[in-house]
Amino acid sequence: MSAIPTTTVSELPDDAVLVDVREADEWAAGHAPNAIHIPLGELPSRIDELPETDDTVAVVCRMGGRSARAVQWLVQQGYDVANVEGGMVEWQRAGKQLTADGHPSII
């Protein structure tokens, strides 16, 4: 099996468009400002919602496990994607902006 393409939080611009595959409660608690929310279980049926870009699309979850599975599947479908190492936990640790309805946090 080939390695899963990855990227790091430090390699992503603060305004990066991410595909966030976490569940609704995790998303509501806090997410990257330009993220697109497509929970992992809904990805096959919502694949047409992936951003149209010539750039590699970063895929994120809480710590990197679910997004790694999403990236593996999306690569098999022919998409140019990369798993964000450390996920939203690392995003927050790096001091990148979070948004939410209330006080943003990562759960």
mmCIF file with all atom_site columns, C-alpha atoms in Angstrom:
data_model
loop_
_atom_site.group_PDB
_atom_site.id
_atom_site.type_symbol
_atom_site.label_atom_id
_atom_site.label_alt_id
_atom_site.label_comp_id
_atom_site.label_asym_id
_atom_site.label_entity_id
_atom_site.label_seq_id
_atom_site.pdbx_PDB_ins_code
_atom_site.Cartn_x
_atom_site.Cartn_y
_atom_site.Cartn_z
_atom_site.occupancy
_atom_site.B_iso_or_equiv
_atom_site.pdbx_formal_charge
_atom_site.auth_seq_id
_atom_site.auth_comp_id
_atom_site.auth_asym_id
_atom_site.auth_atom_id
_atom_site.pdbx_PDB_model_num
ATOM 1   C CA . MET A 1 1   ? 0.000   0.000  0.000  1.00 0.00 ? 1   MET A CA 1
ATOM 2   C CA . SER A 1 2   ? 1.348   3.436  -0.862 1.00 0.00 ? 2   SER A CA 1
ATOM 3   C CA . ALA A 1 3   ? 1.771   6.175  1.691  1.00 0.00 ? 3   ALA A CA 1
ATOM 4   C CA . ILE A 1 4   ? -1.108  8.561  2.293  1.00 0.00 ? 4   ILE A CA 1
ATOM 5   C CA . PRO A 1 5   ? -0.302  12.100 1.092  1.00 0.00 ? 5   PRO A CA 1
ATOM 6   C CA . THR A 1 6   ? 0.073   14.442 4.054  1.00 0.00 ? 6   THR A CA 1
ATOM 7   C CA . THR A 1 7   ? 0.580   18.095 4.837  1.00 0.00 ? 7   THR A CA 1
ATOM 8   C CA . THR A 1 8   ? 1.308   19.929 8.053  1.00 0.00 ? 8   THR A CA 1
ATOM 9   C CA . VAL A 1 9   ? -0.570  22.777 9.668  1.00 0.00 ? 9   VAL A CA 1
ATOM 10  C CA . SER A 1 10  ? 2.480   25.009 9.225  1.00 0.00 ? 10  SER A CA 1
ATOM 11  C CA . GLU A 1 11  ? 2.409   24.365 5.460  1.00 0.00 ? 11  GLU A CA 1
ATOM 12  C CA . LEU A 1 12  ? -1.188  25.573 5.187  1.00 0.00 ? 12  LEU A CA 1
ATOM 13  C CA . PRO A 1 13  ? -2.076  29.255 4.887  1.00 0.00 ? 13  PRO A CA 1
ATOM 14  C CA . ASP A 1 14  ? -4.295  30.660 7.629  1.00 0.00 ? 14  ASP A CA 1
ATOM 15  C CA . ASP A 1 15  ? -7.110  31.038 5.084  1.00 0.00 ? 15  ASP A CA 1
ATOM 16  C CA . ALA A 1 16  ? -6.761  27.522 3.659  1.00 0.00 ? 16  ALA A CA 1
ATOM 17  C CA . VAL A 1 17  ? -9.888  25.804 2.393  1.00 0.00 ? 17  VAL A CA 1
ATOM 18  C CA . LEU A 1 18  ? -10.046 22.498 4.266  1.00 0.00 ? 18  LEU A CA 1
ATOM 19  C CA . VAL A 1 19  ? -12.475 19.615 4.047  1.00 0.00 ? 19  VAL A CA 1
ATOM 20  C CA . ASP A 1 20  ? -13.414 18.819 7.643  1.00 0.00 ? 20  ASP A CA 1
ATOM 21  C CA . VAL A 1 21  ? -14.667 15.223 8.043  1.00 0.00 ? 21  VAL A CA 1
ATOM 22  C CA . ARG A 1 22  ? -15.524 15.425 11.756 1.00 0.00 ? 22  ARG A CA 1
ATOM 23  C CA . GLU A 1 23  ? -19.012 14.903 13.146 1.00 0.00 ? 23  GLU A CA 1
ATOM 24  C CA . ALA A 1 24  ? -21.547 17.734 13.525 1.00 0.00 ? 24  ALA A CA 1
ATOM 25  C CA . ASP A 1 25  ? -20.920 18.304 17.253 1.00 0.00 ? 25  ASP A CA 1
ATOM 26  C CA . GLU A 1 26  ? -17.165 18.566 16.685 1.00 0.00 ? 26  GLU A CA 1
ATOM 27  C CA . TRP A 1 27  ? -17.712 20.990 13.791 1.00 0.00 ? 27  TRP A CA 1
ATOM 28  C CA . ALA A 1 28  ? -20.110 23.133 15.848 1.00 0.00 ? 28  ALA A CA 1
ATOM 29  C CA . ALA A 1 29  ? -17.598 23.374 18.707 1.00 0.00 ? 29  ALA A CA 1
ATOM 30  C CA . GLY A 1 30  ? -14.933 24.879 16.470 1.00 0.00 ? 30  GLY A CA 1
ATOM 31  C CA . HIS A 1 31  ? -13.553 24.699 12.938 1.00 0.00 ? 31  HIS A CA 1
ATOM 32  C CA . ALA A 1 32  ? -11.234 26.489 10.527 1.00 0.00 ? 32  ALA A CA 1
ATOM 33  C CA . PRO A 1 33  ? -12.915 29.608 9.081  1.00 0.00 ? 33  PRO A CA 1
ATOM 34  C CA . ASN A 1 34  ? -12.825 28.453 5.435  1.00 0.00 ? 34  ASN A CA 1
ATOM 35  C CA . ALA A 1 35  ? -13.493 24.778 6.066  1.00 0.00 ? 35  ALA A CA 1
ATOM 36  C CA . ILE A 1 36  ? -16.146 22.780 4.247  1.00 0.00 ? 36  ILE A CA 1
ATOM 37  C CA . HIS A 1 37  ? -17.964 20.331 6.526  1.00 0.00 ? 37  HIS A CA 1
ATOM 38  C CA . ILE A 1 38  ? -18.540 16.877 5.063  1.00 0.00 ? 38  ILE A CA 1
ATOM 39  C CA . PRO A 1 39  ? -18.643 14.198 7.796  1.00 0.00 ? 39  PRO A CA 1
ATOM 40  C CA . LEU A 1 40  ? -16.658 11.086 6.913  1.00 0.00 ? 40  LEU A CA 1
ATOM 41  C CA . GLY A 1 41  ? -19.751 8.879  6.686  1.00 0.00 ? 41  GLY A CA 1
ATOM 42  C CA . GLU A 1 42  ? -21.366 11.286 4.211  1.00 0.00 ? 42  GLU A CA 1
ATOM 43  C CA . LEU A 1 43  ? -18.314 11.753 1.991  1.00 0.00 ? 43  LEU A CA 1
ATOM 44  C CA . PRO A 1 44  ? -19.282 9.259  -0.745 1.00 0.00 ? 44  PRO A CA 1
ATOM 45  C CA . SER A 1 45  ? -22.726 10.831 -1.187 1.00 0.00 ? 45  SER A CA 1
ATOM 46  C CA . ARG A 1 46  ? -21.443 14.426 -0.955 1.00 0.00 ? 46  ARG A CA 1
ATOM 47  C CA . ILE A 1 47  ? -18.254 14.090 -3.004 1.00 0.00 ? 47  ILE A CA 1
ATOM 48  C CA . ASP A 1 48  ? -19.568 16.706 -5.448 1.00 0.00 ? 48  ASP A CA 1
ATOM 49  C CA . GLU A 1 49  ? -19.220 19.296 -2.637 1.00 0.00 ? 49  GLU A CA 1
ATOM 50  C CA . LEU A 1 50  ? -15.413 19.057 -2.657 1.00 0.00 ? 50  LEU A CA 1
ATOM 51  C CA . PRO A 1 51  ? -13.839 22.369 -3.651 1.00 0.00 ? 51  PRO A CA 1
ATOM 52  C CA . GLU A 1 52  ? -12.925 22.747 -7.300 1.00 0.00 ? 52  GLU A CA 1
ATOM 53  C CA . THR A 1 53  ? -9.274  23.779 -7.385 1.00 0.00 ? 53  THR A CA 1
ATOM 54  C CA . ASP A 1 54  ? -6.003  22.961 -9.090 1.00 0.00 ? 54  ASP A CA 1
ATOM 55  C CA . ASP A 1 55  ? -4.345  22.846 -5.666 1.00 0.00 ? 55  ASP A CA 1
ATOM 56  C CA . THR A 1 56  ? -4.129  19.880 -3.327 1.00 0.00 ? 56  THR A CA 1
ATOM 57  C CA . VAL A 1 57  ? -7.132  19.886 -0.986 1.00 0.00 ? 57  VAL A CA 1
ATOM 58  C CA . ALA A 1 58  ? -6.310  19.436 2.704  1.00 0.00 ? 58  ALA A CA 1
ATOM 59  C CA . VAL A 1 59  ? -8.576  17.045 4.631  1.00 0.00 ? 59  VAL A CA 1
ATOM 60  C CA . VAL A 1 60  ? -8.798  17.356 8.412  1.00 0.00 ? 60  VAL A CA 1
ATOM 61  C CA . CYS A 1 61  ? -10.426 15.680 11.414 1.00 0.00 ? 61  CYS A CA 1
ATOM 62  C CA . ARG A 1 62  ? -9.642  15.923 15.137 1.00 0.00 ? 62  ARG A CA 1
ATOM 63  C CA . MET A 1 63  ? -6.226  14.219 15.124 1.00 0.00 ? 63  MET A CA 1
ATOM 64  C CA . GLY A 1 64  ? -5.714  12.719 11.660 1.00 0.00 ? 64  GLY A CA 1
ATOM 65  C CA . GLY A 1 65  ? -7.209  9.219  11.752 1.00 0.00 ? 65  GLY A CA 1
ATOM 66  C CA . ARG A 1 66  ? -10.556 9.773  10.046 1.00 0.00 ? 66  ARG A CA 1
ATOM 67  C CA . SER A 1 67  ? -9.083  12.246 7.588  1.00 0.00 ? 67  SER A CA 1
ATOM 68  C CA . ALA A 1 68  ? -6.403  9.685  6.673  1.00 0.00 ? 68  ALA A CA 1
ATOM 69  C CA . ARG A 1 69  ? -9.168  7.217  5.769  1.00 0.00 ? 69  ARG A CA 1
ATOM 70  C CA . ALA A 1 70  ? -10.943 9.932  3.775  1.00 0.00 ? 70  ALA A CA 1
ATOM 71  C CA . VAL A 1 71  ? -7.726  10.831 1.926  1.00 0.00 ? 71  VAL A CA 1
ATOM 72  C CA . GLN A 1 72  ? -7.015  7.188  1.144  1.00 0.00 ? 72  GLN A CA 1
ATOM 73  C CA . TRP A 1 73  ? -10.496 6.776  -0.364 1.00 0.00 ? 73  TRP A CA 1
ATOM 74  C CA . LEU A 1 74  ? -10.400 10.096 -2.230 1.00 0.00 ? 74  LEU A CA 1
ATOM 75  C CA . VAL A 1 75  ? -6.999  9.288  -3.762 1.00 0.00 ? 75  VAL A CA 1
ATOM 76  C CA . GLN A 1 76  ? -8.529  6.049  -5.078 1.00 0.00 ? 76  GLN A CA 1
ATOM 77  C CA . GLN A 1 77  ? -11.262 8.191  -6.672 1.00 0.00 ? 77  GLN A CA 1
ATOM 78  C CA . GLY A 1 78  ? -8.623  10.306 -8.411 1.00 0.00 ? 78  GLY A CA 1
ATOM 79  C CA . TYR A 1 79  ? -8.635  13.389 -6.148 1.00 0.00 ? 79  TYR A CA 1
ATOM 80  C CA . ASP A 1 80  ? -5.551  15.439 -5.248 1.00 0.00 ? 80  ASP A CA 1
ATOM 81  C CA . VAL A 1 81  ? -5.874  15.544 -1.453 1.00 0.00 ? 81  VAL A CA 1
ATOM 82  C CA . ALA A 1 82  ? -3.628  15.465 1.613  1.00 0.00 ? 82  ALA A CA 1
ATOM 83  C CA . ASN A 1 83  ? -4.195  14.529 5.240  1.00 0.00 ? 83  ASN A CA 1
ATOM 84  C CA . VAL A 1 84  ? -3.502  17.301 7.759  1.00 0.00 ? 84  VAL A CA 1
ATOM 85  C CA . GLU A 1 85  ? -1.070  15.799 10.281 1.00 0.00 ? 85  GLU A CA 1
ATOM 86  C CA . GLY A 1 86  ? -2.301  16.280 13.847 1.00 0.00 ? 86  GLY A CA 1
ATOM 87  C CA . GLY A 1 87  ? -5.686  17.499 12.644 1.00 0.00 ? 87  GLY A CA 1
ATOM 88  C CA . MET A 1 88  ? -7.624  20.292 14.313 1.00 0.00 ? 88  MET A CA 1
ATOM 89  C CA . VAL A 1 89  ? -5.798  19.654 17.575 1.00 0.00 ? 89  VAL A CA 1
ATOM 90  C CA . GLU A 1 90  ? -2.589  20.735 15.847 1.00 0.00 ? 90  GLU A CA 1
ATOM 91  C CA . TRP A 1 91  ? -4.407  23.600 14.064 1.00 0.00 ? 91  TRP A CA 1
ATOM 92  C CA . GLN A 1 92  ? -5.455  24.994 17.452 1.00 0.00 ? 92  GLN A CA 1
ATOM 93  C CA . ARG A 1 93  ? -2.029  24.327 19.009 1.00 0.00 ? 93  ARG A CA 1
ATOM 94  C CA . ALA A 1 94  ? -0.427  26.336 16.186 1.00 0.00 ? 94  ALA A CA 1
ATOM 95  C CA . GLY A 1 95  ? -2.632  29.307 17.070 1.00 0.00 ? 95  GLY A CA 1
ATOM 96  C CA . LYS A 1 96  ? -4.602  29.255 13.828 1.00 0.00 ? 96  LYS A CA 1
ATOM 97  C CA . GLN A 1 97  ? -8.030  30.857 13.814 1.00 0.00 ? 97  GLN A CA 1
ATOM 98  C CA . LEU A 1 98  ? -11.106 28.887 14.868 1.00 0.00 ? 98  LEU A CA 1
ATOM 99  C CA . THR A 1 99  ? -14.718 29.855 14.400 1.00 0.00 ? 99  THR A CA 1
ATOM 100 C CA . ALA A 1 100 ? -17.912 28.632 16.083 1.00 0.00 ? 100 ALA A CA 1
ATOM 101 C CA . ASP A 1 101 ? -21.293 29.915 17.223 1.00 0.00 ? 101 ASP A CA 1
ATOM 102 C CA . GLY A 1 102 ? -19.987 30.283 20.766 1.00 0.00 ? 102 GLY A CA 1
ATOM 103 C CA . HIS A 1 103 ? -16.467 30.094 22.196 1.00 0.00 ? 103 HIS A CA 1
ATOM 104 C CA . PRO A 1 104 ? -14.529 27.929 19.690 1.00 0.00 ? 104 PRO A CA 1
ATOM 105 C CA . SER A 1 105 ? -12.835 24.795 20.958 1.00 0.00 ? 105 SER A CA 1
ATOM 106 C CA . ILE A 1 106 ? -11.769 21.420 19.678 1.00 0.00 ? 106 ILE A CA 1
ATOM 107 C CA . ILE A 1 107 ? -13.606 18.420 21.121 1.00 0.00 ? 107 ILE A CA 1
#
